[in-house]
Coordinates of C-alpha atoms in Angstrom, one line a residue:
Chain B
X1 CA 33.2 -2.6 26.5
X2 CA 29.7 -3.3 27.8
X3 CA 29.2 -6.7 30.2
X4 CA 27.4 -7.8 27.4
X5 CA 30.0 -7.8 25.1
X6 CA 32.1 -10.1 27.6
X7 CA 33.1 -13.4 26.1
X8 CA 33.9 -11.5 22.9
X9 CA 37.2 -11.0 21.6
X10 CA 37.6 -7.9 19.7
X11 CA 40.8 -9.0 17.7
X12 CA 42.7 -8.1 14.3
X13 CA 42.6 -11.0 12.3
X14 CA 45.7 -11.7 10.8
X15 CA 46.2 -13.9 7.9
X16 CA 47.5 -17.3 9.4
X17 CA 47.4 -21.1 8.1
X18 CA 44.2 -21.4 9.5
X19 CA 43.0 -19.2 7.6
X20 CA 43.5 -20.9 4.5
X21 CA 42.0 -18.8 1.6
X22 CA 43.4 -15.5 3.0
X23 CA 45.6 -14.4 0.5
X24 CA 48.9 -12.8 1.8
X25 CA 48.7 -9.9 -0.3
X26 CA 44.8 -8.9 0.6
X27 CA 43.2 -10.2 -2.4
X28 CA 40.1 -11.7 -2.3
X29 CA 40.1 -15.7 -3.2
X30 CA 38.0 -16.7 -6.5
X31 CA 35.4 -17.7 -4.7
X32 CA 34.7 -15.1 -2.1
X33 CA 31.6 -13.6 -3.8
X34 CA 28.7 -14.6 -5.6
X35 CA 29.4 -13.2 -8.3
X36 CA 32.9 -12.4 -9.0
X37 CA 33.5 -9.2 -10.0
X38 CA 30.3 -7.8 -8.1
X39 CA 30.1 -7.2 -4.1
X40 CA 26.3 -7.4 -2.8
X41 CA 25.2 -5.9 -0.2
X42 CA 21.7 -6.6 1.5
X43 CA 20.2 -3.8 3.9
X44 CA 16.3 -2.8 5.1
X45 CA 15.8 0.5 3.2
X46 CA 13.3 1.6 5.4
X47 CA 15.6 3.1 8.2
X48 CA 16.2 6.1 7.7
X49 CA 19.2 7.5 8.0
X50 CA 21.1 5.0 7.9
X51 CA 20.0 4.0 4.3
X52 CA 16.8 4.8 3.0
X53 CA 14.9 5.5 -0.5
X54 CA 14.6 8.8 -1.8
X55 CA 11.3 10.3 -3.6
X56 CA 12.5 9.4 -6.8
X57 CA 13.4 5.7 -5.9
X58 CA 17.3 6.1 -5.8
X59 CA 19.4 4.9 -2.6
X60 CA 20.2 7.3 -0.2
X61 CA 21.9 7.1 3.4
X62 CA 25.0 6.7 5.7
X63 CA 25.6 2.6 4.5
X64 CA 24.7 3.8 0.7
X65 CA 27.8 6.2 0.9
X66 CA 30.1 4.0 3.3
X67 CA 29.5 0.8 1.5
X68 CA 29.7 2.3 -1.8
X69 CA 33.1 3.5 -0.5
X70 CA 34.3 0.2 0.5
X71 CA 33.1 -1.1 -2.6
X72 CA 35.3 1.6 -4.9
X73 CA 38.5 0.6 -2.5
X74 CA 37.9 -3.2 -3.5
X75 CA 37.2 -2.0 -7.2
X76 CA 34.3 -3.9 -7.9
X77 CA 30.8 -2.7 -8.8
X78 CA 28.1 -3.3 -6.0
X79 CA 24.6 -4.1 -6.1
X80 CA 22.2 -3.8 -3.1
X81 CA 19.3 -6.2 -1.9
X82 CA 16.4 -4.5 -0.6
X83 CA 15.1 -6.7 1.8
X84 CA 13.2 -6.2 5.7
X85 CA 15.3 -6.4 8.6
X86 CA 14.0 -9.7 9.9
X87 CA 14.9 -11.2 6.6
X88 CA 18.3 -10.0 6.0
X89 CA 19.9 -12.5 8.1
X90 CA 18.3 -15.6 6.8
X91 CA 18.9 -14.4 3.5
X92 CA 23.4 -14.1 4.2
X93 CA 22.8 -17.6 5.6
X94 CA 21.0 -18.7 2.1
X95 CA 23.3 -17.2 0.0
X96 CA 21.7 -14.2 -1.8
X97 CA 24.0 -12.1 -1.2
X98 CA 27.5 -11.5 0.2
X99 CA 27.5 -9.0 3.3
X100 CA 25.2 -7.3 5.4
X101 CA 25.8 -3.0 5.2
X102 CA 22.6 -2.2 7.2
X103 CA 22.2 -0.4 10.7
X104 CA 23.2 -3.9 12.6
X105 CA 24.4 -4.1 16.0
X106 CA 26.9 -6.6 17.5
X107 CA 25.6 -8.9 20.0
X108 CA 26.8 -12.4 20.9
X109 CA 24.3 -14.2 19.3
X110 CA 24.9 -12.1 15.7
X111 CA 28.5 -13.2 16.3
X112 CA 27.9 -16.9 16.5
X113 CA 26.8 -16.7 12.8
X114 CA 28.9 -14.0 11.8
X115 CA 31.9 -11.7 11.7
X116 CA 31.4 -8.1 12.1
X117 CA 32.7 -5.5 11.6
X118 CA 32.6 -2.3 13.5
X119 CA 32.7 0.7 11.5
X120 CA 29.7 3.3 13.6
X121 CA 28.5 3.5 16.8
X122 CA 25.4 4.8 18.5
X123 CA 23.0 4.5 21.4
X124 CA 18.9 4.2 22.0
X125 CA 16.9 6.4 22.8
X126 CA 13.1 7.7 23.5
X127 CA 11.2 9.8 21.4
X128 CA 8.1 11.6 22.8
X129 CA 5.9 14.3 21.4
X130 CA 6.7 17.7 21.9
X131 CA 4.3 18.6 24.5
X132 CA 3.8 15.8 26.9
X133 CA 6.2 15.2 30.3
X134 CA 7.1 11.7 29.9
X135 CA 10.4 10.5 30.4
X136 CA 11.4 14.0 31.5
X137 CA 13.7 14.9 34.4
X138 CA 15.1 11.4 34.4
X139 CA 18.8 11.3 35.6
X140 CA 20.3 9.8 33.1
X141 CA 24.6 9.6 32.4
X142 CA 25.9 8.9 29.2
X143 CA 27.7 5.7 29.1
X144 CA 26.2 4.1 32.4
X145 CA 23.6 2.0 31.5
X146 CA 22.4 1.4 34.9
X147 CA 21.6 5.5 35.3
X148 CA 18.8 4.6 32.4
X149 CA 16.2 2.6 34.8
X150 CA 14.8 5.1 36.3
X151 CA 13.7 6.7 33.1
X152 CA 12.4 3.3 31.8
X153 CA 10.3 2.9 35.4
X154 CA 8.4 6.1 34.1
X155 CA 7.2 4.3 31.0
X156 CA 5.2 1.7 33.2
X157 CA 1.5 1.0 32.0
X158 CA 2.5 2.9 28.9
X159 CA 2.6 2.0 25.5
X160 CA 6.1 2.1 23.9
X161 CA 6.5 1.1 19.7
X162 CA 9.9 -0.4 18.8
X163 CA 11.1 -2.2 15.8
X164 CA 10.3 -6.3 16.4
X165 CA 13.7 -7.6 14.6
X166 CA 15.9 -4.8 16.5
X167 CA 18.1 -5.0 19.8
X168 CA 16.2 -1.9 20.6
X169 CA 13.0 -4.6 20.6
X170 CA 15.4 -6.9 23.0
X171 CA 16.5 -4.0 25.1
X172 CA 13.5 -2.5 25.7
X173 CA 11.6 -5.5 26.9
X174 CA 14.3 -6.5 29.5
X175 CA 13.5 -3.2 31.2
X176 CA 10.0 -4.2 30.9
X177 CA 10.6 -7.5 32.8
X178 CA 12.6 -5.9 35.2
X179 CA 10.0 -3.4 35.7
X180 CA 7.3 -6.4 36.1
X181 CA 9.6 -8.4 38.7
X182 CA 10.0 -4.9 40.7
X183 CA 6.3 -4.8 41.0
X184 CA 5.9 -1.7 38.6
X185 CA 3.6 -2.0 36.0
X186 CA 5.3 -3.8 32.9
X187 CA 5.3 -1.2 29.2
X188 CA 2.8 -2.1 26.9
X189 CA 5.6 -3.4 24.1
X190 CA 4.0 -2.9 20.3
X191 CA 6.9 -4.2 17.9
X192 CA 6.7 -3.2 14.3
X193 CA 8.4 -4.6 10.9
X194 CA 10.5 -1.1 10.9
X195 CA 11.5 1.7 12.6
X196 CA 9.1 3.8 10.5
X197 CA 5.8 1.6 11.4
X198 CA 6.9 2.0 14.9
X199 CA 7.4 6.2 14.2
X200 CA 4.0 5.8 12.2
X201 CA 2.5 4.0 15.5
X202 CA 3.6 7.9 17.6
X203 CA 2.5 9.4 15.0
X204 CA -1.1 8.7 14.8
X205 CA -1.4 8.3 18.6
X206 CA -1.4 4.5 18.8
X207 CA 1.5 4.7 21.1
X208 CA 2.6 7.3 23.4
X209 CA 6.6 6.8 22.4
X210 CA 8.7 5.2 20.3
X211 CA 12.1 3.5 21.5
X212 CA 14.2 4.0 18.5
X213 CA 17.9 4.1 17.5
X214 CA 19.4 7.6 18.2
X215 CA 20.3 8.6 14.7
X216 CA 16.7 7.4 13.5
X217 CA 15.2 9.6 15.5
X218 CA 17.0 12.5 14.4
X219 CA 16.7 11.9 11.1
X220 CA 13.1 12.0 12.0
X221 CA 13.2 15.2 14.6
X222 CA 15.4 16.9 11.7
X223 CA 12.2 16.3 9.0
X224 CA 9.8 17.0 11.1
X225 CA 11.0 20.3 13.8
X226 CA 9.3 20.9 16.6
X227 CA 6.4 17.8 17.0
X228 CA 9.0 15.6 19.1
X229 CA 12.4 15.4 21.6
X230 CA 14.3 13.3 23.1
X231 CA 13.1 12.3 26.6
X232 CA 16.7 10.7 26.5
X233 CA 19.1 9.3 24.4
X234 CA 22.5 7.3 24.3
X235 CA 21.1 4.4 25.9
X236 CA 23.5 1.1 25.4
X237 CA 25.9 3.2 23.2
X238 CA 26.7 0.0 20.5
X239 CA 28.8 -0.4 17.8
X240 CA 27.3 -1.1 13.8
X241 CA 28.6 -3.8 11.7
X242 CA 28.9 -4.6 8.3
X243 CA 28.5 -8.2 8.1
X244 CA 29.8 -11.4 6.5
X245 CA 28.9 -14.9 7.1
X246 CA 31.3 -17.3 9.7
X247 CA 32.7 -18.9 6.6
X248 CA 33.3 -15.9 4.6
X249 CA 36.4 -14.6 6.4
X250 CA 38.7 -13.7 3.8
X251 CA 35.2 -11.3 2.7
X252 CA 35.6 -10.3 6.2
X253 CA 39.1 -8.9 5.9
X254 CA 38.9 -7.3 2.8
X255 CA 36.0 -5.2 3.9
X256 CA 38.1 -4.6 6.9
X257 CA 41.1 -3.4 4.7
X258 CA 38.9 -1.1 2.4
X259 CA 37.5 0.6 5.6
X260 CA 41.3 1.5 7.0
X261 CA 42.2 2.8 3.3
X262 CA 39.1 5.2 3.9
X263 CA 40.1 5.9 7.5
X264 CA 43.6 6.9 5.7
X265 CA 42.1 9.2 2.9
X266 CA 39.4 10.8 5.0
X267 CA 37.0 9.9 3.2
X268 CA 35.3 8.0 6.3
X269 CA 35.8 10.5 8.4
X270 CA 34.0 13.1 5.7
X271 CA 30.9 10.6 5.2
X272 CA 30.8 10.3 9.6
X273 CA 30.5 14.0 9.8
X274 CA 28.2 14.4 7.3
X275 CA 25.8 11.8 8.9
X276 CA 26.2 13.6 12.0
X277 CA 27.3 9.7 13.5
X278 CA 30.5 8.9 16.0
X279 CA 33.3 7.2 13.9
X280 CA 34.7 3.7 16.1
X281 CA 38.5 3.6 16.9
X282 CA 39.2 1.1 15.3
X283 CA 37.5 -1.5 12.6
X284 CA 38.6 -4.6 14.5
X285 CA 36.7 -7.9 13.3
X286 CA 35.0 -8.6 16.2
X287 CA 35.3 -12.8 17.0
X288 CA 33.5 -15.1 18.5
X289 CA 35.6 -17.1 20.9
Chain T
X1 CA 24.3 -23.9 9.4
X2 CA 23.0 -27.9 9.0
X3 CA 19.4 -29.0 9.8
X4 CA 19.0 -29.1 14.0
X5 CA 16.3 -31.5 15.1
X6 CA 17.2 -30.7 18.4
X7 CA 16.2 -26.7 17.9
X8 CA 13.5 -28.1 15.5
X9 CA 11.9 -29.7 18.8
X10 CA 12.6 -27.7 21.0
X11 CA 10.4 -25.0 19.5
X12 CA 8.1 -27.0 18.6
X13 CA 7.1 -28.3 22.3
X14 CA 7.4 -24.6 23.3
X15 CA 4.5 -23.5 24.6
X16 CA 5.0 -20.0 23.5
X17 CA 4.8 -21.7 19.8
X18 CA 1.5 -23.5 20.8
X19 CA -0.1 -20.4 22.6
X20 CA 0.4 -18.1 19.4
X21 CA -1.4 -20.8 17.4
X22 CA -4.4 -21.1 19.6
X23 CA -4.4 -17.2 19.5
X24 CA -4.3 -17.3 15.8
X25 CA -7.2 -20.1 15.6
X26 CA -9.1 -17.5 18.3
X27 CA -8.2 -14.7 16.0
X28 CA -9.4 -16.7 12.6
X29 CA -13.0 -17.9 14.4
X30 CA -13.8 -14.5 15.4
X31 CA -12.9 -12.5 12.4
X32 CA -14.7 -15.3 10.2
X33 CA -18.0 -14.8 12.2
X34 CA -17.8 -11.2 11.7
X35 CA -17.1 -12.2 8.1
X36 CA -20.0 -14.4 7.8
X37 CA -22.4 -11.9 9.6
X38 CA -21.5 -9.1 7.4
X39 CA -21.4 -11.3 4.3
X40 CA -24.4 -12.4 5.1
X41 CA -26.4 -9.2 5.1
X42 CA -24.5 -8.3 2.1
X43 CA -25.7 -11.9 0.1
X44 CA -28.9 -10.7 1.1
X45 CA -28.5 -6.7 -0.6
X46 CA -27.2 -8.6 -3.6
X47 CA -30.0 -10.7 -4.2
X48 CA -32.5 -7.4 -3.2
X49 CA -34.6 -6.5 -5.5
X50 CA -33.6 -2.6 -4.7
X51 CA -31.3 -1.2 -6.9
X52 CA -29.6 0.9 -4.1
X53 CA -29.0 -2.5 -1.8
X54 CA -27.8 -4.2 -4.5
X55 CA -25.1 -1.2 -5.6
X56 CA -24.4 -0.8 -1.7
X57 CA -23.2 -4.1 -2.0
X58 CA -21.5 -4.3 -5.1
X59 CA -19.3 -1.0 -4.0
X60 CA -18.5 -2.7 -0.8
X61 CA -17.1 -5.8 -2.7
X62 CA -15.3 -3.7 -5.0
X63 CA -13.9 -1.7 -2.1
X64 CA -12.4 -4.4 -0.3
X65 CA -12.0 -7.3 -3.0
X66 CA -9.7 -4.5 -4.6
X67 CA -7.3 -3.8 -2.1
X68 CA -4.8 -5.9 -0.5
X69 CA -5.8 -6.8 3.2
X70 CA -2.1 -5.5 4.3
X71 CA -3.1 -1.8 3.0
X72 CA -6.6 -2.5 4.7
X73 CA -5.2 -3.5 8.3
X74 CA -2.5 -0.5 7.9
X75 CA -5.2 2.2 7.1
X76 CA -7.4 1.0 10.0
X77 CA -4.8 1.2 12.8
X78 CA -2.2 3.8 11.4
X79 CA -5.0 6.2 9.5
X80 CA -8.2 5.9 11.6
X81 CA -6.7 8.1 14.3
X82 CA -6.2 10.6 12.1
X83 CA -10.0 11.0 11.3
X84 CA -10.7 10.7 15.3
X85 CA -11.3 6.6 15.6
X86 CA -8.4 5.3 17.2
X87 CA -8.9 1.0 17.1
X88 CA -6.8 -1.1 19.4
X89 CA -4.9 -3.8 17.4
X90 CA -7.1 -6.5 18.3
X91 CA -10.6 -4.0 16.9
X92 CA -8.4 -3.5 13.9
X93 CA -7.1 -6.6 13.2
X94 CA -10.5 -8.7 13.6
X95 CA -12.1 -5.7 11.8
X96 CA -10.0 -5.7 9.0
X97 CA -10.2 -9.7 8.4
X98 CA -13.9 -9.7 9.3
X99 CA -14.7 -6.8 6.2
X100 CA -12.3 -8.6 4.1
X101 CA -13.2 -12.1 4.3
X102 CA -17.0 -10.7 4.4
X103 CA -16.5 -9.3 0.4
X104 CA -15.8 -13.1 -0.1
X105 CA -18.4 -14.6 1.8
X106 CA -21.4 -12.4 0.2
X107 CA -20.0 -13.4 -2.9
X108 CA -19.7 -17.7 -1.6
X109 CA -23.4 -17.4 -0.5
X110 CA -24.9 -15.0 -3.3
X111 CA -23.5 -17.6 -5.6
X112 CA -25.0 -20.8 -3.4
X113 CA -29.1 -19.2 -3.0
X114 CA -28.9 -18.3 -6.8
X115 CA -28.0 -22.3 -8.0
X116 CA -31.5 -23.0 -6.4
X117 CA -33.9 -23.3 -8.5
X118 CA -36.0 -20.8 -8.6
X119 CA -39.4 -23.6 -8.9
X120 CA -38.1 -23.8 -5.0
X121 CA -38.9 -20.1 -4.3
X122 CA -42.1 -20.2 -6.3
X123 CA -43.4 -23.4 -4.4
X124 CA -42.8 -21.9 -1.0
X125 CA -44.2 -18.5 -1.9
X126 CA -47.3 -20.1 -2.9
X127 CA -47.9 -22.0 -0.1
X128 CA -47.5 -18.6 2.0
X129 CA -44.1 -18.8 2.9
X130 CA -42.7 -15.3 3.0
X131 CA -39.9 -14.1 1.4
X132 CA -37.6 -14.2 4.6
X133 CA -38.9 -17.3 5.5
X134 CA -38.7 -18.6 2.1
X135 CA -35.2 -18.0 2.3
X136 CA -34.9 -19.0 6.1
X137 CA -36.3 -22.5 5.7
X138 CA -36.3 -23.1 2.1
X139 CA -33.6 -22.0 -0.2
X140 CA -30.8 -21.4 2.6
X141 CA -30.8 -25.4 3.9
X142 CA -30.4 -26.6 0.3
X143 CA -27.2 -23.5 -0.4
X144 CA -25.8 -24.6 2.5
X145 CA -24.3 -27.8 0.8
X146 CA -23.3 -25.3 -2.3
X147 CA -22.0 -23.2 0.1
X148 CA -19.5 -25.0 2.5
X149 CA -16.6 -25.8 0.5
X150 CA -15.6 -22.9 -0.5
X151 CA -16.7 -21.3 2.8
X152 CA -13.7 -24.1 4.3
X153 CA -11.7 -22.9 1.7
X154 CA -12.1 -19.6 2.8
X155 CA -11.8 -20.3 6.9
X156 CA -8.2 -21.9 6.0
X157 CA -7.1 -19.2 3.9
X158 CA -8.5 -17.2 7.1
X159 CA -6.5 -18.9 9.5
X160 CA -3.5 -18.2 7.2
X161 CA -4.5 -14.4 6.8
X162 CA -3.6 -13.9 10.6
X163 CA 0.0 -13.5 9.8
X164 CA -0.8 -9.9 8.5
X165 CA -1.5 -8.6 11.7
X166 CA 2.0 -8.6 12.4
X167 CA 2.2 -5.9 10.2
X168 CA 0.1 -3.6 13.1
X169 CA 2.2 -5.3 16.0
X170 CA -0.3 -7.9 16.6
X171 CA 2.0 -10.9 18.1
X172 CA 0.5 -13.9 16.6
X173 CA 2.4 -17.3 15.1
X174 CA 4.4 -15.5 12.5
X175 CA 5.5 -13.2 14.7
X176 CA 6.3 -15.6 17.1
X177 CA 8.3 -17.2 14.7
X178 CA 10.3 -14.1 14.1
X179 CA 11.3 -13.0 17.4
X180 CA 12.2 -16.7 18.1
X181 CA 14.7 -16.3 15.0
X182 CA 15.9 -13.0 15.5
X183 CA 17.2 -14.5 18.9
X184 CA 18.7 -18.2 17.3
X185 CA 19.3 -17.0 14.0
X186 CA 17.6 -20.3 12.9
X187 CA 15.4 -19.5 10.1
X188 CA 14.6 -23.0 8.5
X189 CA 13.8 -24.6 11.6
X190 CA 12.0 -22.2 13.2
X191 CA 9.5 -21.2 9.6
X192 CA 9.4 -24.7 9.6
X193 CA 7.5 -25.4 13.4
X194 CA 5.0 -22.4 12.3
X195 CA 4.7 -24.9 9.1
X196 CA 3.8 -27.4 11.3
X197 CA 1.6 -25.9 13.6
X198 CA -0.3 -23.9 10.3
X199 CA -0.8 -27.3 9.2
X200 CA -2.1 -28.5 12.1
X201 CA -4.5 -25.7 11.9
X202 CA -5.5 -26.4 8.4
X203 CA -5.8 -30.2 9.2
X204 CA -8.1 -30.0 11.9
X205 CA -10.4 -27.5 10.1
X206 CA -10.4 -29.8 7.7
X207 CA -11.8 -32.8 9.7
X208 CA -14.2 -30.6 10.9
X209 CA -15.0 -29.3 7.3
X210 CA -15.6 -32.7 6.1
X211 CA -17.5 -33.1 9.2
X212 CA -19.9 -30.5 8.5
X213 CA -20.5 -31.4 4.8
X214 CA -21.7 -35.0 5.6
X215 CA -24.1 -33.7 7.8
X216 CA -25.5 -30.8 5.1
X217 CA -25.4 -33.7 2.8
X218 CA -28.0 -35.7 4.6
X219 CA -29.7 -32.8 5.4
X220 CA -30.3 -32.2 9.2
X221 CA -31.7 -35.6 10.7
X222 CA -29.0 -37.3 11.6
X223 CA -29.6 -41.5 10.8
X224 CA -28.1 -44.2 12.7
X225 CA -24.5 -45.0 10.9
X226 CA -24.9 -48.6 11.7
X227 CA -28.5 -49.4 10.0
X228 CA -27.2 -47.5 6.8
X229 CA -27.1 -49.7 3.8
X230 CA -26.6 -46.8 1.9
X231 CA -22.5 -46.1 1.8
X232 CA -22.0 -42.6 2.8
X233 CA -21.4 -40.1 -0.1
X234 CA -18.3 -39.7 -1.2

């Protein structure tokens, strides 16, 4: 668990008295959903891969095919809410729909407004064109977060695109300031709506990298072989949520309780592998204190 | 998630808040000049009596009314590069409102010299005015009070505008705004200090506005307010 995880409880909810429309037998309470009947999911469908619009305007993606699998488990139909990342948590705390299944990390402050639930995990990482040096021979370990300044001091005085509403945004500009208090030269930080303004931003020179989620740029490398790598990758390894509001626990559970019958019939494990992601150990609602 | 005053006032005594604001005033001022100095030149091609001025014009109104500003400020600063002109996102940004709000503004002051009569431009021309300075000293004092409302009109939809450049990573009010929520998850009150300080922006434009059209309505000497009998117009 990451330091700044600490203060979090990662803890199996179990039905108690103070949980009182938690029905003993995992059914979901009349009023647990907008619409009864119907589970709606919101999610920005402009991140590839973790859900994304194909040419011919239908829904494609890692949350698509999770989601749509938790949905079948709780037997109701689902609908999805297109919306951009910034907005996707106003709109849970305004009611338009009931849970969040888009590429959302857990932090303390998402936690204070929300349960989570783990269900993916994956780091940050930098992608650089093909042919230039930066951000290469940088000793880096996997899982030791500290090993990753040395390749962010190489980015000083250069300019880095990132997603504005993402932790990578967040991330990204602590290394900056630490940089700037080390006397280096802070990185020129240009945050986009999405992931694929902040690709587009590479990709036509206005930047010289893009910070992105690991799997993003993948997805992207994958489309597009040869023009980019990784100068490196697995940065703040963190853990995806699907995501309900505070108040809607007994939402929480049931999501929770769809996600372990797919754990038992493998058909979580079938849609990890074929997204090329790392499954979490367990789905454990992670709580605020 | 009830109302906080307390994060409510917080933010809106940050001086982050108050910085992007002035920034987005800066921003709005400058692109607006641009706007004027192209529409300008463009009023002028309209009103030309060369066919090929006035179609220049017509195509660059047509090019830019027609397309929404977002689509304009992407193609400048994500499409540019790939014909060789790579703009920082301040060029782009104050480019993209300056053409845009220019297509208006040929169009405000097309509209103001044409409601002149055109007895105006006869009388000048025949006491050897020429047609520049016909225009100069003539028709363009007189469309200035046609002119300025809807030019405020358009400065305050201007100052609103800015918010697009957020699009091209440009970190103005809005976006402000947004990274301030994405780190309190506090939507309502935080949209609701940019609100405040838009309207601030708005309000003090329009003082100035108001301002500005007494003074076109008197023309440019300036009278003594306290000998007036006559009650200022309304």
């Amino acid at each position: 668990m990451s330091s700044s995880m600490r203060g979090v409880i990662a803890a199996l909810l179990v039905c108690s008295s103070a949980v009182l429309a938690c029905a003993q037998d995992g059914k979901l309470p009349a009023d647990a959903l907008i619409t009864p009947g119907k589970i709606q999911f919101a999610a920005d469908f402009a991140a590839a891969p973790n859900q994304f619009l194909k040419p011919d305007g239908s829904k494609d993606g890692l949350d698509v095919d999770m989601c749509g699998g938790v949905a079948a488990k709780m037997k109701l139909d689902i609908d999805w809410t297109n919306l951009s990342f910034p907005g996707l948590v106003p709109g849970l705390q305004g009611k338009r729909y009931d849970a969040l299944c888009t590429a959302i990390f857990i932090t303390p402050q998402r936690l204070e407004v929300m349960n989570m639930i783990p269900y993916v995990q994956w780091g940050e990482g930098l992608m650089v064109p093909a042919g230039t040096p930066l951000g290469i021979a940088c000793p880096f370990k996997l899982g030791d977060d500290g090993s990753y300044s040395a390749c962010f001091d190489k980015l000083a005085g250069r300019t880095v695109a990132v997603a504005a509403a993402g932790t990578t945004n967040k991330n990204l500009k602590a290394q900056s300031d630490r940089m700037a208090a080390k006397g280096l030269a802070s990185i020129d930080i240009r945050a986009f709506d999405t992931n694929s303004d902040a690709i587009q931003a590479l990709e036509s020179g206005q930047a010289d990298a893009a910070y992105l989620n690991d799997p993003q740029a993948h997805f992207y490398m994958t489309a597009h072989p040869g023009k980019y790598r990784m100068a490196f990758e697995n940065n703040k390894a963190n853990r995806l949520a699907i995501a309900t509001l505070k108040d809607d626990l007994p939402l929480a559970v049931a999501i929770k309780a769809a996600l372990d019958a797919m754990k038992a019939d493998g058909s979580y494990q079938a849609i990890i592998r074929k997204w090329g992601l790392a499954e979490v150990s367990d789905f454990s609602l992670a709580a605020a204190p | 998630m009830a109302w906080s005053w307390h994060i409510f006032f917080t933010y809106l005594l940050d001086p982050t808040f108050a910085r992007a604001a002035l920034v987005t005033l800066a921003i709005a001022a400058v692109a607006q000049a641009i706007g004027v100095a192209i529409g300008l030149v463009l009023a002028l091609f309209s009103l030309s009596h060369l066919a090929v001025l006035r179609w220049l014009a017509a195509a660059y109104i047509w090019l830019w009314r027609g397309t929404p500003p977002l689509i304009q400020l992407v193609l400048l600063y994500f499409g540019l590069p790939q014909l060789g002109i790579r703009l920082g996102v301040l060029e782009a940004g104050l480019i993209g409102l300056g053409c845009y709000s220019a297509s208006y503004i040929a169009e405000i002051i097309r509209a103001g010299v044409q409601s002149i009569d055109a007895g105006q431009t006869a009388a000048a021309r025949s006491i050897g005015f020429s047609r520049l300075g016909t225009l100069r000293w003539i028709i363009l004092p007189q469309a200035v009070r046609v002119i300025l409302p809807p030019f405020g009109n358009e400065f305050a939809s201007m100052m609103r505008s800015t918010s697009l450049l957020s699009v091209i990573s440009f970190e103005e009010l809005l976006r402000v705004t947004t990274l301030a929520i994405n780190d309190t998850f506090r939507p309502i009150e935080l949209y609701s200090v940019a609100a405040c300080y838009y309207l601030l922006l708005y309000t003090s434009w329009t003082l100035i506005q108001q301002r500005l059209e007494g003074a076109a309505a008197f023309g440019a000497v300036r009278r003594p307010q306290s000998l007036s009998i006559i009650p200022d117009p309304a």
